[in-house]
Amino acid sequence: MDRKTKILCFTDTTVGRDVEMMLPIRYLAEKFLNCEFYHALNIDVHQIYRVKPDIILQANTIGSNLYFQISKIAHEQNIPLFALISEGNFRTDGSFDYWGFNSDKKLYQDFVCCWSERTAEFLRKEIPGSANKIVVTGGVGFDRYTIYKFMQKEEFLRKYSDTQFKKVIGYAGWAFGKLDHKRGRNELLVWAKGDKNKLKWIEDHRKKVRDILEQAIINNPSTLFILKQHPQENAPERTEPVKNEMSELAHHNNVVYLCDEESIHDLISVSDIWTCFESTTALESWLMGKQTIFINPEIEFNRDPLYKGSAVVQDYNSFQKLIDEFYSTGRIKSFYGIEKDSMRKELIRDIIGFGDGMNHIRASYYFQQTINNSQSGLPADRFAIRNYQLHFRHWLVYVLIRIAGPFYNRAVYSKLWKFKKHLWVFENYKMEKLHKLYKRYIPFFDRFYKENNIDEKFNNQSLFNNSLFQ
C-alpha cells in the first residue's frame, strides 16, 4: 500500500468553530485520499518540525498572528498549505479587512476557499493576481447541521435542571462583554469604525437587551432559558468572567448560563425557539428547522442582514406575544410567509453557499488537488524538496508546555505571571477533546455517506461533478 499522506492540522482550540470545519475534511481524506492526520494547537508550531507533514491544514490564515505565522513557515519550508475561511460571511462593501493578520499581504495557501460566490467574486476583483486560487466551497462548518444528530431536550434537562421544564428558549449572546476589557474595546472600535460614541450605544443596548430578557425570564417561570455566551467575547488571557447582557441573569432559577460547556448546535437542538441580538447562529437554527427571534431595541444599525429572515422584536411586550403565540400554535406567524422564506433561502445561498451538508466534499475536491500537486514529480525522498527547519523559539514553547503541562492546576497557574495567560494551552495541548469529538462524529458521517451513496460516487468518479458546485 502507498505511504499515507501526512496531514498536520492546526486549530486554535480543541472544540468549536475551527474544529468543526476540520473534522469533516479529515473524515473524507482518511476514507478516500489515503491520509493520516495529526492535530495540534496553533501555538504548538514546533509540531511542524516533529511531524514533518506532507501538507499543513488550517481553518484560516488571517484570524490570528499564529495562523499567519504557520502559513508563512509552510511557504518558507516548501510545505503545501490548504486553508479554509473561518469567517466567510464578510461584507463586500470595502469595510472588511480580508488580509487580517497577514501583514505580508500574500496568499500562501493553495486555494482561498470562499463560502459563497458573492465573496469569491469580491476577492477576485480585489486580488486579481490570485484569481485562479479563489474558489467556492460553501461554509464547511455548517455541514454538521445536516449530518449530525444532536442532544435531545430530555438529556439536557436531566443534566442541568432538577425542575421538570417542558419549554426551552435559547439565546445566543452578542459581543457586549468586550466592553469589559481593553482588547475587546479595541475590537469593538474596529466594528464601530473608530467612533467611540458607539461604545456608549453598545452599553445602552446591553442593558436594554438584558432587561427584555429578564422580564421574559421572570414572567415565564415554567420556561427554561438557556443563555449562551459569545465564544470570543472574552480575551483568552483573562480568567475573569465578562459582564454582558446575560451574566447578571444567571441567578434566576429558570436560567442556565453557559460559556463553552456545550456545543452551540446542541443548544439550538434542545431549544424550542432560538433568539439573539445579532448572531449567525440564526442561520444555523434555520438549517435545523428552528424558528428565530431577534431582540433589537433598535433595528437599523451596522449589521448583517440575517434579521431579515427572522421575527424581530424591539421590546418585552412584543417578545412575550411571540412566545405565547409559539407555545399556543407551534408557529410564529411573522417568521413565515413568502418574503421571509425567500429571504432565508437567499441568505443561506449568499452567506454559506449551500445548505446540503456537502460543503466539506466541495472543499475536499480542492484538498485532493493540493495532495496531487504536492506529489507530482515528488522524488522517493520527500525531504529532498521540503525544508523542515528547527526554530528555537517554537521548540522552547513546545518544551515549556510539556514540562509545565503535567503539573497543571488551574487555581495555581491562574496566579502565575505568563502562565495565567495560557491556561487554555495547558488544558488543550493534548488535543483529547478533539479526538473524542471526532470519534463521536464518525457514525454520523457513516450514515450520511451511506444515505447519499458517497462511496459509490467517489469510486465511479462522479462525486466531484459540476452539479455539486451549482
CSV table of C-alpha atoms in Angstrom, one decimal:
chain,number,residue,atom,x,y,z
A,1,MET,CA,0.0,0.0,0.0
A,2,ASP,CA,1.2,3.5,-0.8
A,3,ARG,CA,2.6,5.6,2.0
A,4,LYS,CA,-0.1,7.7,3.7
A,5,THR,CA,0.0,11.4,3.2
A,6,LYS,CA,0.8,13.1,6.5
A,7,ILE,CA,-1.6,16.0,7.3
A,8,LEU,CA,-0.8,18.3,10.2
A,9,CYS,CA,-3.9,20.1,11.2
A,10,PHE,CA,-3.7,23.3,13.3
A,11,THR,CA,-6.6,24.7,15.3
A,12,ASP,CA,-6.9,27.4,17.9
A,13,THR,CA,-8.5,25.1,20.4
A,14,THR,CA,-9.9,21.6,20.6
A,15,VAL,CA,-13.6,22.2,20.2
A,16,GLY,CA,-15.7,24.9,18.5
A,17,ARG,CA,-15.9,26.6,15.1
A,18,ASP,CA,-12.5,25.9,13.7
A,19,VAL,CA,-12.5,22.2,14.8
A,20,GLU,CA,-16.0,21.7,13.3
A,21,MET,CA,-14.6,22.8,9.9
A,22,MET,CA,-11.6,20.5,10.0
A,23,LEU,CA,-13.2,17.2,11.1
A,24,PRO,CA,-15.5,16.7,8.0
A,25,ILE,CA,-12.4,17.1,5.8
A,26,ARG,CA,-10.5,14.7,7.9
A,27,TYR,CA,-13.2,12.0,7.6
A,28,LEU,CA,-13.3,12.2,3.8
A,29,ALA,CA,-9.5,12.4,3.5
A,30,GLU,CA,-9.0,9.3,5.7
A,31,LYS,CA,-11.7,7.4,3.9
A,32,PHE,CA,-10.8,8.2,0.3
A,33,LEU,CA,-7.5,10.0,0.0
A,34,ASN,CA,-5.1,7.8,2.0
A,35,CYS,CA,-4.3,10.5,4.6
A,36,GLU,CA,-3.0,10.3,8.1
A,37,PHE,CA,-3.9,13.1,10.4
A,38,TYR,CA,-2.0,14.8,13.3
A,39,HIS,CA,-3.6,17.6,15.3
A,40,ALA,CA,-2.0,20.5,17.3
A,41,LEU,CA,-2.9,23.8,18.8
A,42,ASN,CA,-1.7,26.7,16.6
A,43,ILE,CA,0.6,27.8,19.4
A,44,ASP,CA,2.4,24.5,19.1
A,45,VAL,CA,4.3,25.4,15.9
A,46,HIS,CA,7.2,23.1,16.7
A,47,GLN,CA,5.0,20.2,15.6
A,48,ILE,CA,5.9,21.0,12.0
A,49,TYR,CA,9.5,20.0,12.7
A,50,ARG,CA,8.4,17.0,14.8
A,51,VAL,CA,5.7,15.6,12.4
A,52,LYS,CA,7.3,16.7,9.2
A,53,PRO,CA,4.0,16.8,7.4
A,54,ASP,CA,3.4,16.5,3.7
A,55,ILE,CA,0.6,19.1,3.9
A,56,ILE,CA,-0.5,21.6,6.6
A,57,LEU,CA,-4.2,22.1,7.1
A,58,GLN,CA,-5.7,25.2,8.8
A,59,ALA,CA,-9.1,26.7,9.4
A,60,ASN,CA,-7.8,30.1,8.2
A,61,THR,CA,-4.6,32.0,7.6
A,62,ILE,CA,-5.7,35.5,8.8
A,63,GLY,CA,-7.7,35.1,12.0
A,64,SER,CA,-4.7,35.3,14.3
A,65,ASN,CA,-1.0,36.0,14.2
A,66,LEU,CA,-0.3,32.3,14.9
A,67,TYR,CA,-2.3,31.2,11.9
A,68,PHE,CA,-0.5,33.6,9.7
A,69,GLN,CA,3.0,32.7,11.0
A,70,ILE,CA,2.2,29.0,10.4
A,71,SER,CA,1.2,29.8,6.8
A,72,LYS,CA,4.4,31.8,6.2
A,73,ILE,CA,6.5,29.0,7.7
A,74,ALA,CA,4.8,26.5,5.4
A,75,HIS,CA,5.6,28.7,2.4
A,76,GLU,CA,9.2,29.1,3.5
A,77,GLN,CA,9.7,25.4,4.1
A,78,ASN,CA,8.0,24.4,0.8
A,79,ILE,CA,5.2,22.6,2.6
A,80,PRO,CA,1.8,22.8,0.7
A,81,LEU,CA,-0.8,24.6,2.8
A,82,PHE,CA,-4.6,24.1,2.5
A,83,ALA,CA,-6.7,26.5,4.4
A,84,LEU,CA,-10.4,27.3,4.8
A,85,ILE,CA,-12.0,30.6,5.9
A,86,SER,CA,-13.4,30.7,9.4
A,87,GLU,CA,-15.4,34.0,9.0
A,88,GLY,CA,-16.6,33.6,5.4
A,89,ASN,CA,-19.7,35.8,5.7
A,90,PHE,CA,-17.8,39.0,5.3
A,91,ARG,CA,-19.0,42.3,3.8
A,92,THR,CA,-18.2,43.2,0.2
A,93,ASP,CA,-18.6,46.9,0.6
A,94,GLY,CA,-14.9,47.6,1.2
A,95,SER,CA,-15.2,47.6,5.0
A,96,PHE,CA,-13.8,44.1,5.5
A,97,ASP,CA,-10.0,43.7,6.1
A,98,TYR,CA,-9.6,40.5,4.1
A,99,TRP,CA,-5.8,40.4,4.9
A,100,GLY,CA,-6.4,40.3,8.7
A,101,PHE,CA,-3.2,39.3,10.4
A,102,ASN,CA,-1.5,38.6,7.1
A,103,SER,CA,0.9,41.5,7.2
A,104,ASP,CA,2.7,40.3,4.1
A,105,LYS,CA,-0.5,40.6,2.0
A,106,LYS,CA,0.4,37.4,0.1
A,107,LEU,CA,-1.7,34.3,-0.3
A,108,TYR,CA,0.5,31.4,0.9
A,109,GLN,CA,-2.3,28.7,0.7
A,110,ASP,CA,-3.0,26.7,-2.5
A,111,PHE,CA,-6.7,27.8,-2.6
A,112,VAL,CA,-8.8,30.5,-1.0
A,113,CYS,CA,-12.0,28.6,-0.1
A,114,CYS,CA,-14.8,31.1,-0.1
A,115,TRP,CA,-18.2,30.3,1.4
A,116,SER,CA,-20.2,31.9,-1.4
A,117,GLU,CA,-20.0,33.2,-5.0
A,118,ARG,CA,-20.6,36.7,-3.6
A,119,THR,CA,-17.5,36.7,-1.5
A,120,ALA,CA,-15.4,34.9,-4.1
A,121,GLU,CA,-16.3,37.4,-6.8
A,122,PHE,CA,-15.3,40.3,-4.5
A,123,LEU,CA,-11.9,38.7,-3.7
A,124,ARG,CA,-11.2,38.0,-7.4
A,125,LYS,CA,-11.7,41.7,-8.1
A,126,GLU,CA,-9.6,42.8,-5.0
A,127,ILE,CA,-6.7,40.4,-5.7
A,128,PRO,CA,-6.8,39.8,-9.4
A,129,GLY,CA,-3.3,38.3,-9.5
A,130,SER,CA,-4.6,35.4,-7.4
A,131,ALA,CA,-8.0,35.0,-9.0
A,132,ASN,CA,-7.2,31.4,-10.1
A,133,LYS,CA,-6.7,30.5,-6.4
A,134,ILE,CA,-10.1,31.8,-5.3
A,135,VAL,CA,-12.8,29.1,-5.3
A,136,VAL,CA,-16.3,28.5,-3.8
A,137,THR,CA,-16.7,25.6,-1.4
A,138,GLY,CA,-19.5,26.7,0.8
A,139,GLY,CA,-19.2,27.0,4.6
A,140,VAL,CA,-17.8,23.7,5.7
A,141,GLY,CA,-18.6,24.2,9.3
A,142,PHE,CA,-22.3,24.4,8.6
A,143,ASP,CA,-22.4,20.8,7.3
A,144,ARG,CA,-22.8,19.5,10.8
A,145,TYR,CA,-26.4,20.8,11.0
A,146,THR,CA,-27.3,18.4,8.2
A,147,ILE,CA,-25.1,15.5,9.1
A,148,TYR,CA,-25.1,15.1,12.9
A,149,LYS,CA,-27.6,14.1,15.4
A,150,PHE,CA,-27.7,16.4,18.4
A,151,MET,CA,-28.6,16.4,22.0
A,152,GLN,CA,-32.2,16.0,22.9
A,153,LYS,CA,-34.2,18.2,25.2
A,154,GLU,CA,-34.7,15.5,27.8
A,155,GLU,CA,-31.0,14.8,28.0
A,156,PHE,CA,-30.1,18.4,28.5
A,157,LEU,CA,-32.8,18.9,31.2
A,158,ARG,CA,-31.5,15.8,33.1
A,159,LYS,CA,-28.1,17.3,33.0
A,160,TYR,CA,-28.8,20.9,34.0
A,161,SER,CA,-32.2,21.1,35.8
A,162,ASP,CA,-33.9,19.5,38.7
A,163,THR,CA,-37.2,21.1,37.7
A,164,GLN,CA,-39.2,19.4,35.0
A,165,PHE,CA,-39.3,22.1,32.4
A,166,LYS,CA,-41.1,21.3,29.2
A,167,LYS,CA,-40.5,24.6,27.4
A,168,VAL,CA,-36.9,25.8,26.5
A,169,ILE,CA,-35.9,29.1,24.9
A,170,GLY,CA,-32.3,29.6,23.8
A,171,TYR,CA,-30.4,32.9,23.4
A,172,ALA,CA,-27.1,33.4,21.7
A,173,GLY,CA,-25.0,36.3,23.2
A,174,TRP,CA,-23.5,39.2,21.3
A,175,ALA,CA,-20.1,40.8,21.9
A,176,PHE,CA,-21.4,43.1,24.7
A,177,GLY,CA,-18.9,41.7,27.1
A,178,LYS,CA,-16.0,43.0,25.1
A,179,LEU,CA,-16.6,46.4,26.7
A,180,ASP,CA,-15.2,44.7,29.9
A,181,HIS,CA,-11.6,44.6,28.8
A,182,LYS,CA,-9.1,46.6,26.7
A,183,ARG,CA,-8.6,44.1,23.8
A,184,GLY,CA,-12.4,43.8,23.5
A,185,ARG,CA,-13.0,47.5,23.4
A,186,ASN,CA,-10.4,47.9,20.6
A,187,GLU,CA,-12.2,45.2,18.6
A,188,LEU,CA,-15.5,46.9,19.1
A,189,LEU,CA,-14.0,50.2,17.9
A,190,VAL,CA,-13.0,48.4,14.7
A,191,TRP,CA,-16.6,47.3,14.3
A,192,ALA,CA,-17.7,50.9,15.1
A,193,LYS,CA,-15.1,52.3,12.5
A,194,GLY,CA,-13.3,54.2,15.2
A,195,ASP,CA,-16.4,56.0,16.6
A,196,LYS,CA,-16.0,56.0,20.4
A,197,ASN,CA,-19.6,57.2,20.8
A,198,LYS,CA,-20.7,53.7,19.7
A,199,LEU,CA,-19.2,52.3,22.9
A,200,LYS,CA,-22.0,54.1,24.8
A,201,TRP,CA,-24.5,52.8,22.3
A,202,ILE,CA,-23.3,49.3,22.9
A,203,GLU,CA,-23.6,49.7,26.7
A,204,ASP,CA,-27.1,51.1,26.4
A,205,HIS,CA,-28.2,48.2,24.2
A,206,ARG,CA,-26.6,45.7,26.6
A,207,LYS,CA,-28.8,47.0,29.3
A,208,LYS,CA,-31.9,47.1,27.1
A,209,VAL,CA,-31.5,43.5,25.9
A,210,ARG,CA,-30.7,42.4,29.5
A,211,ASP,CA,-33.9,44.0,30.7
A,212,ILE,CA,-36.0,42.4,28.0
A,213,LEU,CA,-34.6,39.0,28.7
A,214,GLU,CA,-35.0,39.4,32.5
A,215,GLN,CA,-38.7,40.4,32.1
A,216,ALA,CA,-39.3,37.3,30.0
A,217,ILE,CA,-37.4,35.1,32.4
A,218,ILE,CA,-39.4,36.4,35.4
A,219,ASN,CA,-42.8,36.2,33.7
A,220,ASN,CA,-42.2,32.7,32.3
A,221,PRO,CA,-41.1,30.8,35.4
A,222,SER,CA,-42.1,27.4,33.8
A,223,THR,CA,-39.8,28.0,30.8
A,224,LEU,CA,-36.1,27.3,30.9
A,225,PHE,CA,-33.9,30.0,29.3
A,226,ILE,CA,-30.5,28.8,28.0
A,227,LEU,CA,-28.2,31.8,27.8
A,228,LYS,CA,-25.1,31.2,25.7
A,229,GLN,CA,-22.1,33.5,26.0
A,230,HIS,CA,-20.4,34.5,22.7
A,231,PRO,CA,-17.4,32.2,22.3
A,232,GLN,CA,-14.9,35.0,21.6
A,233,GLU,CA,-16.3,37.7,23.9
A,234,ASN,CA,-13.5,37.4,26.5
A,235,ALA,CA,-9.8,37.6,25.9
A,236,PRO,CA,-8.1,34.2,26.2
A,237,GLU,CA,-5.6,35.5,28.8
A,238,ARG,CA,-8.3,36.8,31.1
A,239,THR,CA,-9.6,34.5,33.8
A,240,GLU,CA,-12.3,36.9,35.0
A,241,PRO,CA,-15.8,36.4,33.6
A,242,VAL,CA,-17.2,39.2,31.5
A,243,LYS,CA,-20.2,41.4,32.2
A,244,ASN,CA,-22.6,41.1,29.3
A,245,GLU,CA,-26.3,41.1,28.6
A,246,MET,CA,-26.8,37.7,30.3
A,247,SER,CA,-24.3,37.4,33.1
A,248,GLU,CA,-26.5,39.3,35.6
A,249,LEU,CA,-29.4,36.9,35.0
A,250,ALA,CA,-27.6,33.7,35.8
A,251,HIS,CA,-29.1,33.6,39.4
A,252,HIS,CA,-32.7,33.0,38.2
A,253,ASN,CA,-34.0,29.5,38.9
A,254,ASN,CA,-35.1,29.1,35.3
A,255,VAL,CA,-31.8,30.1,33.7
A,256,VAL,CA,-28.8,28.1,32.6
A,257,TYR,CA,-25.9,30.4,31.7
A,258,LEU,CA,-23.2,28.6,29.6
A,259,CYS,CA,-19.9,29.7,28.2
A,260,ASP,CA,-18.2,26.8,26.4
A,261,GLU,CA,-19.6,23.8,28.3
A,262,GLU,CA,-21.8,22.7,25.4
A,263,SER,CA,-21.7,22.9,21.6
A,264,ILE,CA,-23.9,25.6,20.1
A,265,HIS,CA,-25.5,23.0,17.8
A,266,ASP,CA,-26.7,21.0,20.9
A,267,LEU,CA,-28.1,24.1,22.5
A,268,ILE,CA,-30.1,25.0,19.3
A,269,SER,CA,-31.3,21.4,19.1
A,270,VAL,CA,-32.8,21.4,22.7
A,271,SER,CA,-34.4,24.8,22.3
A,272,ASP,CA,-38.0,25.3,21.1
A,273,ILE,CA,-37.2,28.9,19.9
A,274,TRP,CA,-33.8,30.4,19.2
A,275,THR,CA,-33.2,34.0,20.0
A,276,CYS,CA,-30.4,36.6,19.8
A,277,PHE,CA,-29.5,40.2,19.5
A,278,GLU,CA,-27.3,39.6,16.4
A,279,SER,CA,-25.8,36.2,15.6
A,280,THR,CA,-25.0,33.9,12.7
A,281,THR,CA,-26.5,31.1,14.9
A,282,ALA,CA,-29.8,32.3,13.4
A,283,LEU,CA,-28.8,30.7,10.1
A,284,GLU,CA,-27.7,27.6,11.8
A,285,SER,CA,-31.1,27.4,13.5
A,286,TRP,CA,-32.8,27.6,10.1
A,287,LEU,CA,-30.7,24.7,8.9
A,288,MET,CA,-32.0,22.7,11.9
A,289,GLY,CA,-35.7,23.8,11.3
A,290,LYS,CA,-35.9,26.2,14.3
A,291,GLN,CA,-37.8,29.5,14.4
A,292,THR,CA,-35.8,32.5,15.3
A,293,ILE,CA,-36.4,35.9,17.0
A,294,PHE,CA,-34.1,38.9,17.0
A,295,ILE,CA,-34.3,41.1,20.1
A,296,ASN,CA,-33.4,44.5,18.7
A,297,PRO,CA,-34.4,47.7,20.6
A,298,GLU,CA,-33.1,49.5,17.5
A,299,ILE,CA,-33.4,47.7,14.2
A,300,GLU,CA,-31.3,49.8,11.9
A,301,PHE,CA,-27.6,49.6,12.8
A,302,ASN,CA,-24.3,48.3,11.4
A,303,ARG,CA,-25.1,44.6,10.9
A,304,ASP,CA,-25.5,41.6,8.7
A,305,PRO,CA,-28.9,41.1,7.0
A,306,LEU,CA,-29.8,37.8,8.9
A,307,TYR,CA,-32.5,39.6,10.9
A,308,LYS,CA,-34.5,39.9,7.6
A,309,GLY,CA,-35.2,36.2,7.7
A,310,SER,CA,-36.3,36.2,11.3
A,311,ALA,CA,-39.1,37.6,13.5
A,312,VAL,CA,-37.9,40.9,15.1
A,313,VAL,CA,-39.0,42.5,18.4
A,314,GLN,CA,-38.0,45.8,20.0
A,315,ASP,CA,-39.4,45.4,23.5
A,316,TYR,CA,-40.5,42.9,26.1
A,317,ASN,CA,-44.3,43.0,25.3
A,318,SER,CA,-43.6,42.1,21.6
A,319,PHE,CA,-41.3,39.4,22.7
A,320,GLN,CA,-43.8,37.9,25.1
A,321,LYS,CA,-46.5,37.9,22.4
A,322,LEU,CA,-44.3,35.8,20.1
A,323,ILE,CA,-43.5,33.4,23.0
A,324,ASP,CA,-47.2,33.0,23.7
A,325,GLU,CA,-48.0,32.6,20.0
A,326,PHE,CA,-45.4,29.9,19.6
A,327,TYR,CA,-46.5,27.8,22.5
A,328,SER,CA,-50.2,28.1,21.7
A,329,THR,CA,-49.9,27.4,17.9
A,330,GLY,CA,-46.4,25.9,17.3
A,331,ARG,CA,-45.7,28.7,14.8
A,332,ILE,CA,-44.6,32.3,14.9
A,333,LYS,CA,-46.6,33.9,12.1
A,334,SER,CA,-44.2,36.7,11.4
A,335,PHE,CA,-41.4,34.2,10.9
A,336,TYR,CA,-43.2,32.6,8.0
A,337,GLY,CA,-44.6,34.0,4.8
A,338,ILE,CA,-43.4,34.1,1.2
A,339,GLU,CA,-41.0,37.0,1.8
A,340,LYS,CA,-39.4,35.5,4.9
A,341,ASP,CA,-39.0,32.1,3.3
A,342,SER,CA,-37.5,33.6,0.2
A,343,MET,CA,-35.2,35.8,2.2
A,344,ARG,CA,-33.9,32.8,4.3
A,345,LYS,CA,-33.1,30.8,1.1
A,346,GLU,CA,-31.3,33.8,-0.4
A,347,LEU,CA,-29.3,34.4,2.8
A,348,ILE,CA,-28.3,30.8,3.0
A,349,ARG,CA,-27.0,30.9,-0.6
A,350,ASP,CA,-25.4,34.4,-0.1
A,351,ILE,CA,-23.7,33.5,3.2
A,352,ILE,CA,-22.7,29.8,3.2
A,353,GLY,CA,-23.3,28.9,-0.5
A,354,PHE,CA,-25.0,25.6,0.1
A,355,GLY,CA,-27.0,24.1,3.0
A,356,ASP,CA,-26.9,20.4,1.8
A,357,GLY,CA,-24.2,19.1,4.1
A,358,MET,CA,-21.8,18.6,1.2
A,359,ASN,CA,-19.6,21.7,1.6
A,360,HIS,CA,-16.8,19.6,3.1
A,361,ILE,CA,-16.9,17.5,-0.1
A,362,ARG,CA,-16.6,20.6,-2.2
A,363,ALA,CA,-13.6,21.7,-0.2
A,364,SER,CA,-12.1,18.2,-0.4
A,365,TYR,CA,-12.2,18.4,-4.2
A,366,TYR,CA,-9.6,21.2,-3.9
A,367,PHE,CA,-7.9,19.5,-0.9
A,368,GLN,CA,-7.3,16.5,-3.2
A,369,GLN,CA,-5.8,18.8,-5.8
A,370,THR,CA,-3.4,20.1,-3.2
A,371,ILE,CA,-2.4,16.5,-2.4
A,372,ASN,CA,-2.0,15.6,-6.0
A,373,ASN,CA,0.1,18.8,-6.7
A,374,SER,CA,2.3,18.0,-3.7
A,375,GLN,CA,3.0,14.5,-5.0
A,376,SER,CA,3.5,15.5,-8.6
A,377,GLY,CA,7.2,14.8,-9.5
A,378,LEU,CA,7.9,14.1,-5.9
A,379,PRO,CA,11.2,12.2,-5.5
A,380,ALA,CA,11.4,9.0,-3.5
A,381,ASP,CA,12.8,11.0,-0.6
A,382,ARG,CA,10.2,13.8,0.1
A,383,PHE,CA,12.7,15.5,2.4
A,384,ALA,CA,14.6,16.5,-0.7
A,385,ILE,CA,12.0,19.2,-1.5
A,386,ARG,CA,10.7,20.0,2.0
A,387,ASN,CA,12.8,22.2,4.2
A,388,TYR,CA,11.8,21.3,7.7
A,389,GLN,CA,13.7,23.8,9.9
A,390,LEU,CA,14.1,23.9,13.7
A,391,HIS,CA,13.0,27.2,15.2
A,392,PHE,CA,14.5,27.7,18.7
A,393,ARG,CA,11.6,29.9,19.9
A,394,HIS,CA,8.9,27.3,18.8
A,395,TRP,CA,11.0,24.5,20.2
A,396,LEU,CA,11.2,26.3,23.6
A,397,VAL,CA,7.4,26.8,23.7
A,398,TYR,CA,6.9,23.1,22.9
A,399,VAL,CA,9.3,22.1,25.8
A,400,LEU,CA,7.8,24.5,28.3
A,401,ILE,CA,4.3,23.3,27.6
A,402,ARG,CA,5.4,19.6,28.1
A,403,ILE,CA,7.3,20.5,31.3
A,404,ALA,CA,4.6,22.6,32.9
A,405,GLY,CA,1.6,20.6,31.5
A,406,PRO,CA,1.8,17.6,33.8
A,407,PHE,CA,1.7,19.8,36.9
A,408,TYR,CA,-1.2,22.0,35.6
A,409,ASN,CA,-3.6,23.2,38.3
A,410,ARG,CA,-5.9,26.0,37.2
A,411,ALA,CA,-6.2,27.6,40.6
A,412,VAL,CA,-2.4,27.8,40.9
A,413,TYR,CA,-1.5,28.6,37.3
A,414,SER,CA,-4.1,31.4,37.1
A,415,LYS,CA,-2.0,33.3,39.6
A,416,LEU,CA,1.4,32.9,37.9
A,417,TRP,CA,2.8,35.5,35.5
A,418,LYS,CA,2.7,34.4,31.9
A,419,PHE,CA,1.1,31.1,32.7
A,420,LYS,CA,-2.2,32.7,33.6
A,421,LYS,CA,-2.5,34.0,30.0
A,422,HIS,CA,-2.1,30.5,28.6
A,423,LEU,CA,-4.4,28.3,30.7
A,424,TRP,CA,-6.2,27.3,27.5
A,425,VAL,CA,-2.9,25.8,26.2
A,426,PHE,CA,-2.4,23.6,29.3
A,427,GLU,CA,-6.0,22.5,29.2
A,428,ASN,CA,-5.9,21.5,25.5
A,429,TYR,CA,-2.4,20.8,24.2
A,430,LYS,CA,-3.0,17.0,24.2
A,431,MET,CA,-6.0,17.5,21.9
A,432,GLU,CA,-8.0,15.0,23.8
A,433,LYS,CA,-11.4,16.8,23.4
A,434,LEU,CA,-10.9,16.9,19.6
A,435,HIS,CA,-10.1,13.2,19.3
A,436,LYS,CA,-13.1,12.3,21.5
A,437,LEU,CA,-15.3,14.6,19.4
A,438,TYR,CA,-14.2,13.0,16.1
A,439,LYS,CA,-14.8,9.6,17.5
A,440,ARG,CA,-18.4,10.6,18.4
A,441,TYR,CA,-19.0,12.1,14.9
A,442,ILE,CA,-17.8,9.1,12.8
A,443,PRO,CA,-21.2,7.2,13.0
A,444,PHE,CA,-23.0,10.4,11.8
A,445,PHE,CA,-20.6,10.6,8.8
A,446,ASP,CA,-21.0,6.9,8.1
A,447,ARG,CA,-24.8,7.2,7.9
A,448,PHE,CA,-24.7,10.4,5.8
A,449,TYR,CA,-22.3,8.9,3.3
A,450,LYS,CA,-24.4,5.7,3.1
A,451,GLU,CA,-27.7,7.7,2.6
A,452,ASN,CA,-26.1,9.8,-0.2
A,453,ASN,CA,-24.1,7.0,-1.9
A,454,ILE,CA,-20.9,8.9,-1.4
A,455,ASP,CA,-18.7,5.8,-1.6
A,456,GLU,CA,-20.2,4.7,-4.9
A,457,LYS,CA,-19.9,8.2,-6.3
A,458,PHE,CA,-16.3,8.5,-5.3
A,459,ASN,CA,-15.4,5.1,-6.7
A,460,ASN,CA,-17.1,5.8,-10.1
A,461,GLN,CA,-15.5,9.3,-10.2
A,462,SER,CA,-18.8,11.1,-10.2
A,463,LEU,CA,-18.6,12.6,-6.7
A,464,PHE,CA,-16.9,15.9,-7.8
A,465,ASN,CA,-19.0,16.6,-10.9
A,466,ASN,CA,-20.2,20.0,-11.9
A,467,SER,CA,-23.6,19.6,-10.3
A,468,LEU,CA,-22.0,19.6,-6.9
A,469,PHE,CA,-20.9,23.2,-7.4
A,470,GLN,CA,-24.2,24.6,-8.8
